[in-house]
Every structure is written in structure tokens, then in C-alpha cells.
Short mmCIF file of C-alpha atoms in Angstrom, two decimals:
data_model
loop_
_atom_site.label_atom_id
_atom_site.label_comp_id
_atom_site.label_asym_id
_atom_site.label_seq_id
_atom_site.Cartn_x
_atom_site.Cartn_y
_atom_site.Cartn_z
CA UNK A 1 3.92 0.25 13.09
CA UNK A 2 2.76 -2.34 15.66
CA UNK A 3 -0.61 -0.71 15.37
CA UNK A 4 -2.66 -2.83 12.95
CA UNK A 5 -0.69 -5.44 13.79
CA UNK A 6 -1.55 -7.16 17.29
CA UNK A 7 -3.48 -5.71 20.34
CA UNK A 8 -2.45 -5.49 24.24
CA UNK A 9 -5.88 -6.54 25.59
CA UNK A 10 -7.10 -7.25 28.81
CA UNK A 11 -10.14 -9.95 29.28
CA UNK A 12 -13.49 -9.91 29.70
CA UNK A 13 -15.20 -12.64 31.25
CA UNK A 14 -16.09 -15.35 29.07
CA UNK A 15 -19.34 -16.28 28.06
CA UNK A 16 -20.26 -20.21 29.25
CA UNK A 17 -21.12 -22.58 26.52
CA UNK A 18 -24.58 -21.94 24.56
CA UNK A 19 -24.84 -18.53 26.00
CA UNK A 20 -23.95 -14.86 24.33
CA UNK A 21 -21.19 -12.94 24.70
CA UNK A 22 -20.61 -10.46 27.58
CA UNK A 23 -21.20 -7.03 26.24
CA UNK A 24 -17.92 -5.20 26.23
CA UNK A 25 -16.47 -2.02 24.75
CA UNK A 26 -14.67 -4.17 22.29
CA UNK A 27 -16.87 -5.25 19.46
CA UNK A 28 -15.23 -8.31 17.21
CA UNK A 29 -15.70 -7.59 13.23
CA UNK A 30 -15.15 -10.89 10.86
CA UNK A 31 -15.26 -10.80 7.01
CA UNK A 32 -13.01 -7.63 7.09
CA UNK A 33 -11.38 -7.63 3.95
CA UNK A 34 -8.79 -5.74 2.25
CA UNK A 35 -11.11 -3.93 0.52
CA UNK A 36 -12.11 -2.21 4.25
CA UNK A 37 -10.19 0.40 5.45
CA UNK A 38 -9.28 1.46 8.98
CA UNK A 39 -11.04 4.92 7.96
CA UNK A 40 -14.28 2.90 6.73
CA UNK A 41 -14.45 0.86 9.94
CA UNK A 42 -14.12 3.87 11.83
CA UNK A 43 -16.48 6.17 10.12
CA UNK A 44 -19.07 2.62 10.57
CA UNK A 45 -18.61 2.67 14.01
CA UNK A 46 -18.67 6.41 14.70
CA UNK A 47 -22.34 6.52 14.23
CA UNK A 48 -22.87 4.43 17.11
CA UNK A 49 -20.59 7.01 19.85
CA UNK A 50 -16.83 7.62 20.24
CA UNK A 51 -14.28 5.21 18.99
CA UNK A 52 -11.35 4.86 21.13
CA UNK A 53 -9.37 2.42 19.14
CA UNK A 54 -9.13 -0.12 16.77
CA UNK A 55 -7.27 -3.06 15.71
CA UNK A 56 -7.21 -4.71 11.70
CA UNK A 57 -6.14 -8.07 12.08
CA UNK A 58 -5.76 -8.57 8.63
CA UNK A 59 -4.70 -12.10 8.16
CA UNK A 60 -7.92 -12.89 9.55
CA UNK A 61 -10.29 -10.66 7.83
CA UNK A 62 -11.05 -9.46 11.58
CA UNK A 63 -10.78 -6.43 13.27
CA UNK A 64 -11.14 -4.83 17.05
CA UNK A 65 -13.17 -1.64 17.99
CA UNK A 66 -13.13 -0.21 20.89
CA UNK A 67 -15.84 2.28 21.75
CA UNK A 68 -15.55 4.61 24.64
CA UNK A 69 -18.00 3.07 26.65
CA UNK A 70 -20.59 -0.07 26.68
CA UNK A 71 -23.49 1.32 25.77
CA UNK A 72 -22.36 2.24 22.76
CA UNK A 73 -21.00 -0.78 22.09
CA UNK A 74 -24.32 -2.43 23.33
CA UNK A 75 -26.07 -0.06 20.77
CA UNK A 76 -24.24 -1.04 17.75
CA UNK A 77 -24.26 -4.94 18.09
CA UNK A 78 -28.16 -4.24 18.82
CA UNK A 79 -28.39 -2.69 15.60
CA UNK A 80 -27.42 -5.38 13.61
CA UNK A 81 -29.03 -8.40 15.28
CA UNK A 82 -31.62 -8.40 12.85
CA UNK A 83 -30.09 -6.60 10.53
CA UNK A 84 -27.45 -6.96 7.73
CA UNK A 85 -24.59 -4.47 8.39
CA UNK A 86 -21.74 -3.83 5.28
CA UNK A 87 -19.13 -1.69 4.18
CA UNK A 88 -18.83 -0.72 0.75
CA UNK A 89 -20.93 -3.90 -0.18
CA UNK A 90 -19.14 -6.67 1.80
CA UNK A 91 -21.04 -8.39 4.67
CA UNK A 92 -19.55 -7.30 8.02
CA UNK A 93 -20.35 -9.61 11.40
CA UNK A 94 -19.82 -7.20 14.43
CA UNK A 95 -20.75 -9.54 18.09
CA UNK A 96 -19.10 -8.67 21.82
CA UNK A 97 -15.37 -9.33 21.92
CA UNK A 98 -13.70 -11.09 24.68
CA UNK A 99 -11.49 -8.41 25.52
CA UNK A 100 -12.54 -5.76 28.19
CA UNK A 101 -10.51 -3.40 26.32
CA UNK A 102 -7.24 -2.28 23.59
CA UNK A 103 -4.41 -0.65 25.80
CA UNK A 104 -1.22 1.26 24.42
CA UNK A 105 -0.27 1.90 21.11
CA UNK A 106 -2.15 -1.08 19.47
CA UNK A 107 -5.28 0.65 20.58
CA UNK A 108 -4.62 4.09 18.52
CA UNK A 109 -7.05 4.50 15.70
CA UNK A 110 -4.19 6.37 13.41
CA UNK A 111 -0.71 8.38 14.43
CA UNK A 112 -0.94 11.40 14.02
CA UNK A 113 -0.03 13.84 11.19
CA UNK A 114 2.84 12.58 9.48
CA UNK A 115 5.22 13.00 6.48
CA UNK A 116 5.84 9.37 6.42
CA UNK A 117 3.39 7.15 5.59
CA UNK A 118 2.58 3.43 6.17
CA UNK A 119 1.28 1.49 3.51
CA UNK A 120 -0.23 -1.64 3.26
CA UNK A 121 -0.74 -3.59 -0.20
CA UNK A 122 -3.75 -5.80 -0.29
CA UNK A 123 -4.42 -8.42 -3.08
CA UNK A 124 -1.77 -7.42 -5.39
CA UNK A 125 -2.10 -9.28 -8.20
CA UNK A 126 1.37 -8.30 -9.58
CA UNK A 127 4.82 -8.08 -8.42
CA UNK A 128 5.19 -4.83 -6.25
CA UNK A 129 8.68 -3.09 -5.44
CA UNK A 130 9.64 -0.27 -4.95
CA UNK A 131 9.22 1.16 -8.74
CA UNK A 132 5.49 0.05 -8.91
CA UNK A 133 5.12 1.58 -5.74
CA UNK A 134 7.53 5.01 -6.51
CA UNK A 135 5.08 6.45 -9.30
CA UNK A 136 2.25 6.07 -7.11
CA UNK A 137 3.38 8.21 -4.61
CA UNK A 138 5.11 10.83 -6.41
CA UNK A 139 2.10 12.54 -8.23
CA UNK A 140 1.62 13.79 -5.10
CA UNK A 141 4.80 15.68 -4.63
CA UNK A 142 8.55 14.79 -3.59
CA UNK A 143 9.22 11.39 -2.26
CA UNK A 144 12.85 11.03 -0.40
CA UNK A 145 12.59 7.43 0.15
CA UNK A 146 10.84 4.09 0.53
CA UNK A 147 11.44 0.87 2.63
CA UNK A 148 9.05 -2.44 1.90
CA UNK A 149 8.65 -5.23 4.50
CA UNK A 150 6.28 -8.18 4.78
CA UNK A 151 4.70 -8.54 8.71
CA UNK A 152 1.59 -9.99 9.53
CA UNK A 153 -0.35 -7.87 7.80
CA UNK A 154 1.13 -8.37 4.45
CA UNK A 155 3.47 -6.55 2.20
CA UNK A 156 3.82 -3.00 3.87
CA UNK A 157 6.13 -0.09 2.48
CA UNK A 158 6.86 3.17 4.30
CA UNK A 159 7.28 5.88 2.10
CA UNK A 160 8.52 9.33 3.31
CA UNK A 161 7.60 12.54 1.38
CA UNK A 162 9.84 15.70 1.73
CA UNK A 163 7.25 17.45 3.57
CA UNK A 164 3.90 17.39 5.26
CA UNK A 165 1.47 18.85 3.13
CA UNK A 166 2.28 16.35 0.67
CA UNK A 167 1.81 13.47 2.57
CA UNK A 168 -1.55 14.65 3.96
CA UNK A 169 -2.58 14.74 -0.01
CA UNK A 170 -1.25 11.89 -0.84
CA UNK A 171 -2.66 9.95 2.37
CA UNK A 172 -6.76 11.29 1.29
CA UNK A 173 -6.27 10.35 -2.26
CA UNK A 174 -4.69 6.76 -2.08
CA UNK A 175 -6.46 5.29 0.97
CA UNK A 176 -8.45 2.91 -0.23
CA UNK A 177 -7.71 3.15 -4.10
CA UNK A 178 -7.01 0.34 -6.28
CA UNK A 179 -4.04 1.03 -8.12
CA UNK A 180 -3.26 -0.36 -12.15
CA UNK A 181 -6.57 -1.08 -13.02
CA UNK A 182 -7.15 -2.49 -9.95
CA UNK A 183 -3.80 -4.73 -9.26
CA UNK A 184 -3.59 -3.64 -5.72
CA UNK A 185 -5.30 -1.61 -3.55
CA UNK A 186 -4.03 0.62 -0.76
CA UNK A 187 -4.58 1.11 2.85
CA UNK A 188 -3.01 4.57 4.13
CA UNK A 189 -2.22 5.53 7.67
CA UNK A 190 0.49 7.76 9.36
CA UNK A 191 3.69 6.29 10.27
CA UNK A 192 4.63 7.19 13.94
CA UNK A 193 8.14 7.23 12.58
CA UNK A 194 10.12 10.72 12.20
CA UNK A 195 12.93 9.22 9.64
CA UNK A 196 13.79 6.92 7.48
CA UNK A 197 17.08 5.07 7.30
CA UNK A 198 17.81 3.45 3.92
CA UNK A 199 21.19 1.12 3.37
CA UNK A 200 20.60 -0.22 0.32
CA UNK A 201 18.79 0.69 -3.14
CA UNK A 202 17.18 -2.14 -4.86
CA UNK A 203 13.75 -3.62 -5.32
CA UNK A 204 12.74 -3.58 -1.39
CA UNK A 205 14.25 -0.27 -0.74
CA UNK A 206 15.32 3.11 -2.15
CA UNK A 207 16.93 6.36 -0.98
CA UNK A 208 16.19 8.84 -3.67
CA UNK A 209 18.34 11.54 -1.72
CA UNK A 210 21.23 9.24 -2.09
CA UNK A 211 22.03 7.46 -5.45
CA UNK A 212 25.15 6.22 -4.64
CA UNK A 213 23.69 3.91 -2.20
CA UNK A 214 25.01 0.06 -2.90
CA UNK A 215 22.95 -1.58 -5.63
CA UNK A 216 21.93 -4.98 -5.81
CA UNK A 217 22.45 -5.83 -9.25
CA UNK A 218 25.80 -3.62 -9.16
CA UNK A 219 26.72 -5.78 -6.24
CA UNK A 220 26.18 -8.89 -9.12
CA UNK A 221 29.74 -11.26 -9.18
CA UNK A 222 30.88 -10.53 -12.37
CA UNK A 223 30.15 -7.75 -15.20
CA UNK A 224 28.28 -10.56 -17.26
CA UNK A 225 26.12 -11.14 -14.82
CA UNK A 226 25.40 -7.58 -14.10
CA UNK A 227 24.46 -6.91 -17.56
CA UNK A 228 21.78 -9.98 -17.70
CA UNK A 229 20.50 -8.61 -14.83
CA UNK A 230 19.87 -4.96 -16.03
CA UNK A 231 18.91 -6.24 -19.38
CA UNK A 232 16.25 -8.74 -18.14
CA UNK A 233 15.24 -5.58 -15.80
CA UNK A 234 15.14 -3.27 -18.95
CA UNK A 235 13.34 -5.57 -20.64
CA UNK A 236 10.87 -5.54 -17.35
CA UNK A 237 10.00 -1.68 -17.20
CA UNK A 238 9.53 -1.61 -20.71
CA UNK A 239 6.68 -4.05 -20.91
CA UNK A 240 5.56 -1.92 -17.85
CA UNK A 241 5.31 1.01 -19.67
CA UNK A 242 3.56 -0.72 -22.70
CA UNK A 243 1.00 -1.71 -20.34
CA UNK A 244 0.30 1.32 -18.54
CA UNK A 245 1.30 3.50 -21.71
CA UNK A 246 -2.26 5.63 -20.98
CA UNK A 247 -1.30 6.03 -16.78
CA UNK A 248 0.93 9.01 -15.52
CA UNK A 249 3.29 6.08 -15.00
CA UNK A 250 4.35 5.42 -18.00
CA UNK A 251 7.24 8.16 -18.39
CA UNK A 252 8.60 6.85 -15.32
CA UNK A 253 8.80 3.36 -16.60
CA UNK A 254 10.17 4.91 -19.46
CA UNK A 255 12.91 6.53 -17.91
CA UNK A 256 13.67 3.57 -15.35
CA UNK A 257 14.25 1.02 -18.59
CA UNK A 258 16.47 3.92 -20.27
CA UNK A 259 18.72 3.61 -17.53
CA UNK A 260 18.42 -0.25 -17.11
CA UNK A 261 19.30 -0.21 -20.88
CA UNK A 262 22.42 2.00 -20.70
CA UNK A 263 23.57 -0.50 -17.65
CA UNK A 264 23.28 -3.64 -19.74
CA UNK A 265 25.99 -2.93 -22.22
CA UNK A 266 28.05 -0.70 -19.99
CA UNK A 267 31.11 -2.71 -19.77
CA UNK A 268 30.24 -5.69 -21.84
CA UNK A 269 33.11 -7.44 -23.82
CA UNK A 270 31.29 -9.89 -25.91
CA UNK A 271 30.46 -7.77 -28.82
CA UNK A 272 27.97 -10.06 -29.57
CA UNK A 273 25.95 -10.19 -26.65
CA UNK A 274 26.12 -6.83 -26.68
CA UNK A 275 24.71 -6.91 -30.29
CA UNK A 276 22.00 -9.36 -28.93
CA UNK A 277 20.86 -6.71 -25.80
CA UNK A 278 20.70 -3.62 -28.30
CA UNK A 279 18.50 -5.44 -30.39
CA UNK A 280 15.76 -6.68 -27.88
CA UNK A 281 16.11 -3.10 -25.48
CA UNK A 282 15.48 -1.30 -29.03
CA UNK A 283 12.37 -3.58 -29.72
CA UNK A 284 10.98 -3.51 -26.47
CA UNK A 285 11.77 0.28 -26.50
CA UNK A 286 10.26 0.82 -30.12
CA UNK A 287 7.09 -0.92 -29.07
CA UNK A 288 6.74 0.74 -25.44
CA UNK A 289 7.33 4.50 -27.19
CA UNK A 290 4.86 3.53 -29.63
CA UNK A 291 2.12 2.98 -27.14
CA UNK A 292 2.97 6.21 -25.17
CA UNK A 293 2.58 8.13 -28.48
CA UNK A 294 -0.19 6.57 -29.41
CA UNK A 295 -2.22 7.00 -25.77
CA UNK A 296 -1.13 10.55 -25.78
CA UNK A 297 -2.74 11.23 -29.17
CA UNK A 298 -5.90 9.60 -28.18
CA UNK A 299 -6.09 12.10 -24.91
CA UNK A 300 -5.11 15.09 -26.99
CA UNK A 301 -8.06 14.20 -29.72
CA UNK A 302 -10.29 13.24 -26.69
CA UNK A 303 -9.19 16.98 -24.88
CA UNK A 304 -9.81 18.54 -28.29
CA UNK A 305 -13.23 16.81 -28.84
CA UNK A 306 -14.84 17.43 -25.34
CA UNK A 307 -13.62 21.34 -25.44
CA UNK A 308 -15.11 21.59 -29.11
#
């Protein structure tokens, strides 16, 4: 995990006042943003000779490249001295790092082949859990569980698929992507973990092997309380669903409010709160259905028009 995180680096001598960097293998990017992925970087730099490693320091907008030897480091920051370089349209300032070189497992461009997969969320412009995050992954194929952090490069989930294959599909499609209409977008690598372990599923984490996993809301003090909370989360993935009624998302939304609904009244013994939850779930429901329908009627007409 630790590998776009920080770097193990040995120094280079510095570079007096008014005077240039030292040339060194390790070539200092700024104005790396989240719209750059470790793969872009990479394929950049690859041009230039071997890359032996690189760091994203993405709090910074920064990153550290390694290449396997100077003069292909010297030949890259040569390149650009006069000229602009970019990736994917942003301006990207590469000059001689102060570091000799990236040891250990900071310095590893990617681990290798994996079924689990570390993902990092960059300028999410909504909330992200584990259910905005679940449909996402499982076009793809069968995901057995997901664990979201925050570190220093931002919100981060693993997310472990049952098998290999799946993951390696997943990981070419999504890396990179912007994700509802361009809420988040996605950087991809391999984990270097073999298995998950999951103790809890709520919002930050989810075992799909194991339902019977402690809930949060379940865990909620009193029945009342429980049922405000799986209404006002009903409520939630039905507006969810309205919004991304034309997505493959939407059945899932769909599906997750259903159960969110049942939940809410499950146990309930003021009849008329009850009452009061039945009518807003079958509004919110009536309206999020509706939008489904009608998206799926506009695709069929659209299918039927194109193959005419």
C-alpha cells in the first residue's frame, strides 16, 4: 500500500544557491494532478529509457521517477527545457530531484498481478462509500469485499474480486475513468495484499461473502433509532437511483433502498410513524421506478432506431 504513498530515498548532493540541480536518476514532476495516472506518468517517461520506479505524492500534485540510469534521466529533463511537456492536457514540470535514488517497496512502479485492487478516489465531488463504490466494480465480475481508508493520498478503497481475470478487466477499464458523470475519477493499481479481512459491514466496509457481519445502523441504541436511520438511508439510494436512472447502477440502487425500506418499519411500534415512512419510501420509490422505466424506454427506442 505504502507505495504511492512516501519514498525511502537516498540523497544526492545538493545544488548551491543560484545554480541547477545535480542530474540524478530521479526526475521531480510538479502539477501532477489527479487527473494523471501512475500508468500515464509511466508510459511519459518510458520514451525517454527504462523506468525503475516511481512515487505519486499526491497531496502535492508531485511525483518521483526513477529511470534506470542518468542519461536517461539527463535526456528527458533536456527535452523539455525549451519545451512544454503535458499529460492528457495538464502542464507537467519535470527538473533533477534531490534524491540519488527510490529504494524498497516505495520504488515499485505497480505490484504485480493481483485479484485485489487498490483504489484511489480523486476529486469526488460526492459522498463515496462503499455502495457508490460496489456497482462500479461489479460490472466487471464478482466482488467478495471492500475496505475504504483515508491516508495521505486521499480516500483509498481495496476491493477484492473472486478471481484474477476479473480484476485484470476491471483494473484496464477503470484506471483513469471518471465515474457518475464525472463525480470521481479513479486511479487503479494492484494491491500487494493476498486477503482481505472485513469486521464490520457498513458505509467504510463490506464483506459480501458474509452478511451477517455486525451492522452499523443495526448496532443503532434503540429500534426507533434504527428505523430513522434505514429510512433516511432508503430515502438516500432512492434519490441515487433517480439520478443515475440511465447508468447500470441504477438496479443496484434500486435494490439497496428496497432493503433499506423493509428495515425502516421492521419492528416499529408507532403506527404512525410507520404510516409516515411508507408514505415517503413509496414516493421516493414511485418517482425513482419511474425514471428507470422511463431511461429504459428511451434505450430500447434508441436500440430500435439505430438497428432500423
Amino acid at each position: 500500500l505504502s507505495s504511492i504513498f512516501a519514498a525511502r530515498v537516498s540523497p544526492c548532493p545538493q545544488a548551491t544557491m543560484g545554480e541547477e540541480q545535480a542530474p540524478s536518476k530521479v526526475i521531480h514532476f510538479r502539477n501532477v494532478v489527479g487527473e494523471i495516472t501512475q500508468e500515464d506518468l509511466e508510459e511519459f517517461c518510458k520514451s525517454f529509457g527504462k523506468v525503475k520506479g516511481i512515487v505519486m505524492l499526491r497531496t502535492k500534485n508531485q511525483a518521483l521517477v526513477q529511470m534506470d540510469d542518468i542519461a536517461s534521466a539527463i535526456n528527458l529533463v533536456s527535452a523539455y527545457r525549451n519545451f512544454q511537456a503535458k499529460i492528457n492536457g495538464h502542464n507537467i514540470y519535470p527538473r533533477f530531484s534531490n534524491h540519488a535514488e527510490l529504494s524498497g517497496q516505495q520504488g515499485k512502479t505497480d505490484s504485480g498481478p493481483n485479484r485485489i485492487l487498490l483504489a484511489t478516489i480523486h476529486t469526488p465531488s460526492i459522498t463515496v462509500n462503499v455502495d457508490t463504490l460496489y456497482p462500479v466494480f461489479a460490472i466487471y465480475g464478482t466482488v467478495e469485499k471492500i475496505v475504504m481508508f483515508n491516508k495521505s493520498a486521499g480516500l483509498q478503497a481495496l476491493v477484492q474480486y473472486a478471481d484474477l481475470q476479473t480484476a485484470l478487466q476491471a483494473k484496464e477499464q477503470l484506471n483513469g475513468q471518471s465515474v457518475y458523470s464525472g463525480s470521481f475519477t479513479l486511479e487503479i493499481q494492484f494491491s500487494n495484499l493476498q486477503q482481505l479481512t472485513v469486521t464490520a459491514n457498513n458505509e467504510m466496509s463490506r464483506d459480501l461473502t458474509n452478511p451477517t457481519l455486525p451492522n452499523k445502523v443495526a448496532a443503532a441504541q434503540t429500534p426507533e433509532a434504527a428505523a430513522a436511520a434505514n429510512f433516511a438511508l432508503s430515502l438516500q439510494y432512492y434519490t441515487a437511483a433517480t439520478m443515475y436512472a440511465s447508468t447500470p447502477y441504477a438496479t443496484y440502487y434500486m435494490t439497496i433502498a428496497g432493503q433499506y425500506a423493509t428495515a425502516a418499519t421492521a419492528g416499529l411500534k408507532d403506527p404512525a410513524v410507520a404510516t409516515q415512512y411508507q408514505s415517503q419510501i413509496m414516493q421516493a420509490y414511485t418517482s425513482a421506478a419511474t425514471a428507470v422505466a422511463q431511461q429504459y424506454a428511451a434505450s430500447q427506442q434508441a436500440s430500435l432506431s439505430s438497428s432500423a
